[in-house]
N, CA, C and O atoms as a Tinker XYZ file with bonds, in Angstrom:
   348  protein
     1  N    123.537000   36.008000   -7.050000    73     2
     2  CA   122.814000   35.534000   -5.891000    64     1     3
     3  C    123.038000   34.044000   -5.685000    63     2     4     5
     4  O    123.178000   33.280000   -6.640000    81     3
     5  N    123.069000   33.655000   -4.430000    73     3     6
     6  CA   123.176000   32.236000   -4.111000    64     5     7
     7  C    121.794000   31.700000   -3.809000    63     6     8     9
     8  O    121.023000   32.326000   -3.082000    81     7
     9  N    121.492000   30.585000   -4.346000    73     7    10
    10  CA   120.213000   29.946000   -4.075000    64     9    11
    11  C    120.349000   29.045000   -2.852000    63    10    12    13
    12  O    121.344000   28.340000   -2.685000    81    11
    13  N    119.340000   29.086000   -2.012000    73    11    14
    14  CA   119.337000   28.196000   -0.851000    64    13    15
    15  C    119.139000   26.770000   -1.328000    63    14    16    17
    16  O    118.259000   26.489000   -2.141000    81    15
    17  N    119.952000   25.892000   -0.822000    73    15    18
    18  CA   119.819000   24.483000   -1.196000    64    17    19
    19  C    118.617000   23.893000   -0.466000    63    18    20    21
    20  O    118.505000   23.985000    0.756000    81    19
    21  N    117.750000   23.303000   -1.218000    73    19    22
    22  CA   116.577000   22.664000   -0.645000    64    21    23
    23  C    116.685000   21.173000   -0.909000    63    22    24    25
    24  O    116.816000   20.738000   -2.053000    81    23
    25  N    116.627000   20.402000    0.157000    73    23    26
    26  CA   116.745000   18.956000    0.029000    64    25    27
    27  C    115.376000   18.344000    0.274000    63    26    28    29
    28  O    114.690000   18.697000    1.234000    81    27
    29  N    114.993000   17.447000   -0.576000    73    27    30
    30  CA   113.708000   16.789000   -0.363000    64    29    31
    31  C    113.774000   15.958000    0.911000    63    30    32    33
    32  O    114.850000   15.544000    1.342000    81    31
    33  N    112.628000   15.723000    1.497000    73    31    34
    34  CA   112.576000   14.964000    2.739000    64    33    35
    35  C    113.127000   13.554000    2.539000    63    34    36    37
    36  O    113.854000   13.050000    3.395000    81    35
    37  N    112.791000   12.912000    1.419000    73    35    38
    38  CA   113.280000   11.554000    1.182000    64    37    39
    39  C    114.788000   11.546000    1.012000    63    38    40    41
    40  O    115.445000   10.604000    1.454000    81    39
    41  N    115.361000   12.573000    0.380000    73    39    42
    42  CA   116.810000   12.650000    0.231000    64    41    43
    43  C    117.483000   12.867000    1.580000    63    42    44    45
    44  O    118.557000   12.323000    1.837000    81    43
    45  N    116.850000   13.665000    2.446000    73    43    46
    46  CA   117.415000   13.899000    3.776000    64    45    47
    47  C    117.434000   12.612000    4.583000    63    46    48    49
    48  O    118.420000   12.325000    5.261000    81    47
    49  N    116.362000   11.834000    4.521000    73    47    50
    50  CA   116.295000   10.578000    5.263000    64    49    51
    51  C    117.241000    9.536000    4.681000    63    50    52    53
    52  O    117.733000    8.676000    5.412000    81    51
    53  N    117.498000    9.596000    3.397000    73    51    54
    54  CA   118.395000    8.636000    2.759000    64    53    55
    55  C    119.813000    8.763000    3.312000    63    54    56    57
    56  O    120.581000    7.801000    3.268000    81    55
    57  N    120.159000    9.914000    3.820000    73    55    58
    58  CA   121.502000   10.149000    4.349000    64    57    59
    59  C    121.659000    9.642000    5.780000    63    58    60    61
    60  O    122.780000    9.539000    6.278000    81    59
    61  N    120.557000    9.328000    6.442000    73    59    62
    62  CA   120.613000    8.857000    7.820000    64    61    63
    63  C    120.898000    7.355000    7.846000    63    62    64    65
    64  O    120.470000    6.623000    6.953000    81    63
    65  N    121.621000    6.897000    8.871000    73    63    66
    66  CA   121.852000    5.449000    8.959000    64    65    67
    67  C    120.551000    4.713000    9.255000    63    66    68    69
    68  O    119.662000    5.252000    9.915000    81    67
    69  N    120.444000    3.505000    8.772000    73    67    70
    70  CA   119.254000    2.694000    9.046000    64    69    71
    71  C    119.224000    2.314000   10.510000    63    70    72    73
    72  O    120.267000    2.089000   11.124000    81    71
    73  N    118.047000    2.245000   11.058000    73    71    74
    74  CA   117.875000    1.920000   12.470000    64    73    75
    75  C    117.375000    0.495000   12.632000    63    74    76    77
    76  O    116.559000    0.217000   13.511000    81    75
    77  N    117.853000   -0.397000   11.801000    73    75    78
    78  CA   117.397000   -1.772000   11.949000    64    77    79
    79  C    118.593000   -2.654000   12.236000    63    78    80    81
    80  O    119.691000   -2.360000   11.762000    81    79
    81  N    118.432000   -3.676000   12.960000    73    79    82
    82  CA   117.176000   -4.078000   13.573000    64    81    83
    83  C    116.867000   -3.208000   14.789000    63    82    84    85
    84  O    117.766000   -2.814000   15.532000    81    83
    85  N    115.609000   -2.924000   14.972000    73    83    86
    86  CA   115.180000   -2.119000   16.104000    64    85    87
    87  C    115.154000   -2.970000   17.363000    63    86    88    89
    88  O    114.916000   -4.176000   17.303000    81    87
    89  N    115.402000   -2.330000   18.511000    73    87    90
    90  CA   115.299000   -3.090000   19.768000    64    89    91
    91  C    113.837000   -3.428000   20.037000    63    90    92    93
    92  O    112.942000   -2.850000   19.421000    81    91
    93  N    113.593000   -4.357000   20.949000    73    91    94
    94  CA   112.201000   -4.706000   21.266000    64    93    95
    95  C    111.434000   -3.483000   21.763000    63    94    96    97
    96  O    111.994000   -2.621000   22.441000    81    95
    97  N    110.163000   -3.416000   21.424000    73    95    98
    98  CA   109.307000   -2.314000   21.841000    64    97    99
    99  C    109.139000   -2.324000   23.354000    63    98   100   101
   100  O    108.982000   -3.382000   23.963000    81    99
   101  N    109.172000   -1.130000   23.959000    73    99   102
   102  CA   108.955000   -1.013000   25.396000    64   101   103
   103  C    107.451000   -0.989000   25.635000    63   102   104   105
   104  O    106.749000   -0.142000   25.082000    81   103
   105  N    106.955000   -1.904000   26.448000    73   103   106
   106  CA   105.533000   -1.962000   26.760000    64   105   107
   107  C    105.328000   -1.627000   28.231000    63   106   108   109
   108  O    106.186000   -1.908000   29.068000    81   107
   109  N    104.203000   -1.034000   28.531000    73   107   110
   110  CA   103.932000   -0.627000   29.911000    64   109   111
   111  C    102.920000   -1.530000   30.594000    63   110   112   113
   112  O    102.283000   -1.130000   31.569000    81   111
   113  N    102.770000   -2.741000   30.088000    73   111   114
   114  CA   101.775000   -3.643000   30.671000    64   113   115
   115  C    102.384000   -4.780000   31.487000    63   114   116   117
   116  O    101.696000   -5.750000   31.806000    81   115
   117  N    103.664000   -4.669000   31.825000    73   115   118
   118  CA   104.331000   -5.703000   32.605000    64   117   119
   119  C    104.675000   -5.133000   33.983000    63   118   120   121
   120  O    105.610000   -4.341000   34.104000    81   119
   121  N    103.927000   -5.526000   35.028000    73   119   122
   122  CA   104.203000   -5.000000   36.367000    64   121   123
   123  C    105.652000   -5.220000   36.781000    63   122   124   125
   124  O    106.251000   -6.257000   36.498000    81   123
   125  N    106.197000   -4.215000   37.458000    73   123   126
   126  CA   107.570000   -4.290000   37.932000    64   125   127
   127  C    108.586000   -3.696000   36.982000    63   126   128   129
   128  O    109.744000   -3.522000   37.359000    81   127
   129  N    108.184000   -3.376000   35.744000    73   127   130
   130  CA   109.123000   -2.789000   34.795000    64   129   131
   131  C    109.114000   -1.268000   34.905000    63   130   132   133
   132  O    108.174000   -0.675000   35.432000    81   131
   133  N    110.172000   -0.654000   34.401000    73   131   134
   134  CA   110.270000    0.804000   34.403000    64   133   135
   135  C    109.092000    1.415000   33.645000    63   134   136   137
   136  O    108.500000    2.393000   34.103000    81   135
   137  N    108.756000    0.851000   32.505000    73   135   138
   138  CA   107.668000    1.397000   31.687000    64   137   139
   139  C    106.338000    1.311000   32.430000    63   138   140   141
   140  O    105.549000    2.255000   32.398000    81   139
   141  N    106.086000    0.198000   33.093000    73   139   142
   142  CA   104.838000    0.040000   33.842000    64   141   143
   143  C    104.750000    1.062000   34.961000    63   142   144   145
   144  O    103.725000    1.724000   35.126000    81   143
   145  N    105.824000    1.193000   35.729000    73   143   146
   146  CA   105.849000    2.157000   36.829000    64   145   147
   147  C    105.669000    3.580000   36.312000    63   146   148   149
   148  O    104.955000    4.380000   36.917000    81   147
   149  N    106.313000    3.892000   35.201000    73   147   150
   150  CA   106.202000    5.240000   34.639000    64   149   151
   151  C    104.772000    5.551000   34.237000    63   150   152   153
   152  O    104.255000    6.614000   34.581000    81   151
   153  N    104.130000    4.660000   33.527000    73   151   154
   154  CA   102.796000    4.954000   33.017000    64   153   155
   155  C    101.696000    4.740000   34.047000    63   154   156   157
   156  O    100.645000    5.374000   33.954000    81   155
   157  N    101.906000    3.861000   35.032000    73   155   158
   158  CA   100.846000    3.609000   36.000000    64   157   159
   159  C    100.951000    4.484000   37.238000    63   158   160   161
   160  O     99.957000    4.689000   37.934000    81   159
   161  N    102.148000    5.006000   37.525000    73   159   162
   162  CA   102.311000    5.795000   38.742000    64   161   163
   163  C    103.020000    7.121000   38.509000    63   162   164   165
   164  O    102.496000    8.174000   38.873000    81   163
   165  N    104.198000    7.083000   37.908000    73   163   166
   166  CA   105.021000    8.294000   37.818000    64   165   167
   167  C    104.359000    9.424000   37.037000    63   166   168   169
   168  O    104.416000   10.578000   37.463000    81   167
   169  N    103.733000    9.116000   35.905000    73   167   170
   170  CA   103.099000   10.180000   35.116000    64   169   171
   171  C    102.020000   10.860000   35.949000    63   170   172   173
   172  O    101.923000   12.087000   35.962000    81   171
   173  N    101.216000   10.072000   36.639000    73   171   174
   174  CA   100.101000   10.625000   37.416000    64   173   175
   175  C    100.580000   11.304000   38.691000    63   174   176   177
   176  O    100.239000   12.462000   38.934000    81   175
   177  N    101.361000   10.611000   39.506000    73   175   178
   178  CA   101.734000   11.131000   40.820000    64   177   179
   179  C    102.864000   12.159000   40.771000    63   178   180   181
   180  O    102.820000   13.159000   41.489000    81   179
   181  N    103.861000   11.928000   39.946000    73   179   182
   182  CA   105.029000   12.790000   39.959000    64   181   183
   183  C    104.998000   13.870000   38.890000    63   182   184   185
   184  O    105.390000   15.008000   39.150000    81   183
   185  N    104.543000   13.534000   37.704000    73   183   186
   186  CA   104.578000   14.523000   36.622000    64   185   187
   187  C    103.329000   15.393000   36.642000    63   186   188   189
   188  O    103.436000   16.616000   36.732000    81   187
   189  N    102.156000   14.793000   36.560000    73   187   190
   190  CA   100.934000   15.600000   36.530000    64   189   191
   191  C    100.728000   16.313000   37.866000    63   190   192   193
   192  O    100.520000   17.526000   37.901000    81   191
   193  N    100.786000   15.564000   38.955000    73   191   194
   194  CA   100.486000   16.155000   40.266000    64   193   195
   195  C    101.544000   17.173000   40.696000    63   194   196   197
   196  O    101.209000   18.318000   41.000000    81   195
   197  N    102.806000   16.772000   40.726000    73   195   198
   198  CA   103.855000   17.643000   41.257000    64   197   199
   199  C    104.281000   18.726000   40.289000    63   198   200   201
   200  O    104.409000   19.886000   40.681000    81   199
   201  N    104.502000   18.377000   39.046000    73   199   202
   202  CA   105.029000   19.348000   38.085000    64   201   203
   203  C    103.920000   20.202000   37.491000    63   202   204   205
   204  O    103.981000   21.430000   37.556000    81   203
   205  N    102.920000   19.575000   36.921000    73   203   206
   206  CA   101.879000   20.336000   36.226000    64   205   207
   207  C    100.981000   21.077000   37.217000    63   206   208   209
   208  O    100.788000   22.286000   37.089000    81   207
   209  N    100.436000   20.371000   38.194000    73   207   210
   210  CA    99.472000   21.000000   39.100000    64   209   211
   211  C    100.157000   21.882000   40.135000    63   210   212   213
   212  O     99.853000   23.073000   40.218000    81   211
   213  N    101.065000   21.334000   40.918000    73   211   214
   214  CA   101.679000   22.108000   42.002000    64   213   215
   215  C    102.499000   23.297000   41.510000    63   214   216   217
   216  O    102.440000   24.369000   42.113000    81   215
   217  N    103.254000   23.134000   40.438000    73   215   218
   218  CA   104.107000   24.219000   39.960000    64   217   219
   219  C    103.338000   25.339000   39.269000    63   218   220   221
   220  O    103.875000   26.430000   39.081000    81   219
   221  N    102.095000   25.085000   38.890000    73   219   222
   222  CA   101.336000   26.088000   38.142000    64   221   223
   223  C    100.085000   26.568000   38.845000    63   222   224   225
   224  O     99.370000   27.417000   38.313000    81   223
   225  N     99.806000   26.050000   40.020000    73   223   226
   226  CA    98.589000   26.426000   40.743000    64   225   227
   227  C     98.524000   27.941000   40.931000    63   226   228   229
   228  O     99.505000   28.581000   41.307000    81   227
   229  N     97.364000   28.484000   40.663000    73   227   230
   230  CA    97.147000   29.917000   40.832000    64   229   231
   231  C     97.311000   30.733000   39.568000    63   230   232   233
   232  O     96.762000   31.832000   39.476000    81   231
   233  N     98.053000   30.228000   38.586000    73   231   234
   234  CA    98.213000   30.986000   37.346000    64   233   235
   235  C     96.919000   30.900000   36.542000    63   234   236   237
   236  O     96.272000   29.854000   36.505000    81   235
   237  N     96.550000   31.996000   35.904000    73   235   238
   238  CA    95.286000   32.052000   35.171000    64   237   239
   239  C     95.179000   30.989000   34.078000    63   238   240   241
   240  O     94.147000   30.324000   33.992000    81   239
   241  N     96.210000   30.800000   33.233000    73   239   242
   242  CA    96.074000   29.764000   32.193000    64   241   243
   243  C     95.896000   28.368000   32.780000    63   242   244   245
   244  O     95.124000   27.565000   32.256000    81   243
   245  N     96.610000   28.077000   33.867000    73   243   246
   246  CA    96.470000   26.761000   34.485000    64   245   247
   247  C     95.087000   26.592000   35.089000    63   246   248   249
   248  O     94.449000   25.557000   34.897000    81   247
   249  N     94.622000   27.589000   35.809000    73   247   250
   250  CA    93.318000   27.476000   36.464000    64   249   251
   251  C     92.211000   27.260000   35.439000    63   250   252   253
   252  O     91.230000   26.571000   35.721000    81   251
   253  N     92.362000   27.844000   34.253000    73   251   254
   254  CA    91.367000   27.638000   33.197000    64   253   255
   255  C     91.381000   26.183000   32.715000    63   254   256   257
   256  O     90.346000   25.642000   32.328000    81   255
   257  N     92.560000   25.557000   32.742000    73   255   258
   258  CA    92.695000   24.177000   32.266000    64   257   259
   259  C     92.611000   23.150000   33.386000    63   258   260   261
   260  O     92.622000   21.948000   33.121000    81   259
   261  N     92.528000   23.604000   34.628000    73   259   262
   262  CA    92.560000   22.693000   35.780000    64   261   263
   263  C     91.552000   21.547000   35.683000    63   262   264   265
   264  O     91.937000   20.406000   35.938000    81   263
   265  N     90.280000   21.784000   35.328000    73   263   266
   266  CA    89.335000   20.660000   35.278000    64   265   267
   267  C     89.777000   19.550000   34.315000    63   266   268   269
   268  O     89.644000   18.368000   34.635000    81   267
   269  N     90.297000   19.918000   33.150000    73   267   270
   270  CA    90.744000   18.914000   32.185000    64   269   271
   271  C     91.976000   18.175000   32.687000    63   270   272   273
   272  O     92.091000   16.964000   32.500000    81   271
   273  N     92.898000   18.892000   33.321000    73   271   274
   274  CA    94.114000   18.258000   33.836000    64   273   275
   275  C     93.776000   17.310000   34.983000    63   274   276   277
   276  O     94.328000   16.213000   35.063000    81   275
   277  N     92.888000   17.718000   35.856000    73   275   278
   278  CA    92.483000   16.837000   36.948000    64   277   279
   279  C     91.728000   15.616000   36.422000    63   278   280   281
   280  O     91.862000   14.522000   36.970000    81   279
   281  N     90.941000   15.795000   35.367000    73   279   282
   282  CA    90.248000   14.654000   34.760000    64   281   283
   283  C     91.263000   13.681000   34.158000    63   282   284   285
   284  O     91.103000   12.466000   34.275000    81   283
   285  N     92.303000   14.210000   33.517000    73   283   286
   286  CA    93.369000   13.358000   32.974000    64   285   287
   287  C     94.054000   12.595000   34.100000    63   286   288   289
   288  O     94.291000   11.394000   33.979000    81   287
   289  N     94.372000   13.276000   35.183000    73   287   290
   290  CA    95.011000   12.621000   36.336000    64   289   291
   291  C     94.123000   11.481000   36.841000    63   290   292   293
   292  O     94.624000   10.400000   37.150000    81   291
   293  N     92.821000   11.712000   36.926000    73   291   294
   294  CA    91.896000   10.682000   37.394000    64   293   295
   295  C     91.813000    9.503000   36.410000    63   294   296   297
   296  O     91.741000    8.349000   36.831000    81   295
   297  N     91.823000    9.791000   35.116000    73   295   298
   298  CA    91.800000    8.723000   34.119000    64   297   299
   299  C     93.070000    7.890000   34.193000    63   298   300   301
   300  O     93.021000    6.670000   34.035000    81   299
   301  N     94.208000    8.535000   34.433000    73   299   302
   302  CA    95.473000    7.811000   34.516000    64   301   303
   303  C     95.502000    6.840000   35.691000    63   302   304   305
   304  O     96.239000    5.855000   35.661000    81   303
   305  N     94.707000    7.109000   36.721000    73   303   306
   306  CA    94.650000    6.207000   37.870000    64   305   307
   307  C     94.098000    4.842000   37.459000    63   306   308   309
   308  O     94.360000    3.842000   38.127000    81   307
   309  N     93.334000    4.796000   36.362000    73   307   310
   310  CA    92.741000    3.549000   35.890000    64   309   311
   311  C     92.997000    3.389000   34.392000    63   310   312   313
   312  O     92.140000    2.910000   33.650000    81   311
   313  N     94.188000    3.799000   33.967000    73   311   314
   314  CA    94.496000    3.840000   32.534000    64   313   315
   315  C     94.427000    2.480000   31.856000    63   314   316   317
   316  O     94.129000    2.400000   30.664000    81   315
   317  N     94.696000    1.416000   32.591000    73   315   318
   318  CA    94.653000    0.097000   31.994000    64   317   319
   319  C     93.257000   -0.338000   31.579000    63   318   320   321
   320  O     93.095000   -1.210000   30.726000    81   319
   321  N     92.254000    0.277000   32.189000    73   319   322
   322  CA    90.872000   -0.092000   31.898000    64   321   323
   323  C     90.043000    1.055000   31.336000    63   322   324   325
   324  O     88.828000    0.926000   31.183000    81   323
   325  N     90.682000    2.164000   31.033000    73   323   326
   326  CA    89.979000    3.360000   30.594000    64   325   327
   327  C     90.587000    3.899000   29.310000    63   326   328   329
   328  O     91.810000    3.956000   29.175000    81   327
   329  N     89.748000    4.290000   28.378000    73   327   330
   330  CA    90.252000    4.970000   27.192000    64   329   331
   331  C     90.481000    6.430000   27.589000    63   330   332   333
   332  O     89.560000    7.106000   28.047000    81   331
   333  N     91.715000    6.911000   27.409000    73   331   334
   334  CA    92.032000    8.262000   27.808000    64   333   335
   335  C     91.386000    9.273000   26.876000    63   334   336   337
   336  O     91.343000    9.076000   25.662000    81   335
   337  N     90.883000   10.360000   27.456000    73   335   338
   338  CA    90.256000   11.429000   26.699000    64   337   339
   339  C     91.321000   12.359000   26.146000    63   338   340   341
   340  O     92.250000   12.740000   26.859000    81   339
   341  N     91.190000   12.725000   24.879000    73   339   342
   342  CA    92.127000   13.666000   24.288000    64   341   343
   343  C     91.947000   15.035000   24.931000    63   342   344   345
   344  O     90.828000   15.540000   25.021000    81   343
   345  N     93.039000   15.633000   25.373000    73   343   346
   346  CA    92.971000   16.950000   26.027000    64   345   347
   347  C     93.402000   18.004000   25.039000    63   346   348
   348  O     93.423000   19.189000   25.370000    81   347
C-alpha cells in the first residue's frame, strides 16, 4: 500500500516565496480613490442592489433574508460613521 503524503501546514508555507516587502495597504478612506468608490458606492449600489437584490428577488431563500440584506445596504450608505452589523 502507498501512504498518502501529508505535509504539515508550516512545511507547506515554507515552500512558498516570501511576500515581502508588501505593497502599501489599500485604504477606503481617501475620496476619489478606487477603494473609496468601491466601499462607499459600488458595494451598496452595484453589488448589493443590482446583483444581490435584483437578481434574487422573489426566491424564497432571498425573501427570507431580505430584511437583513436591506439593513446592510442601509448601513453601507453611512458606513464611515456606522459600525456594520454582522449578517
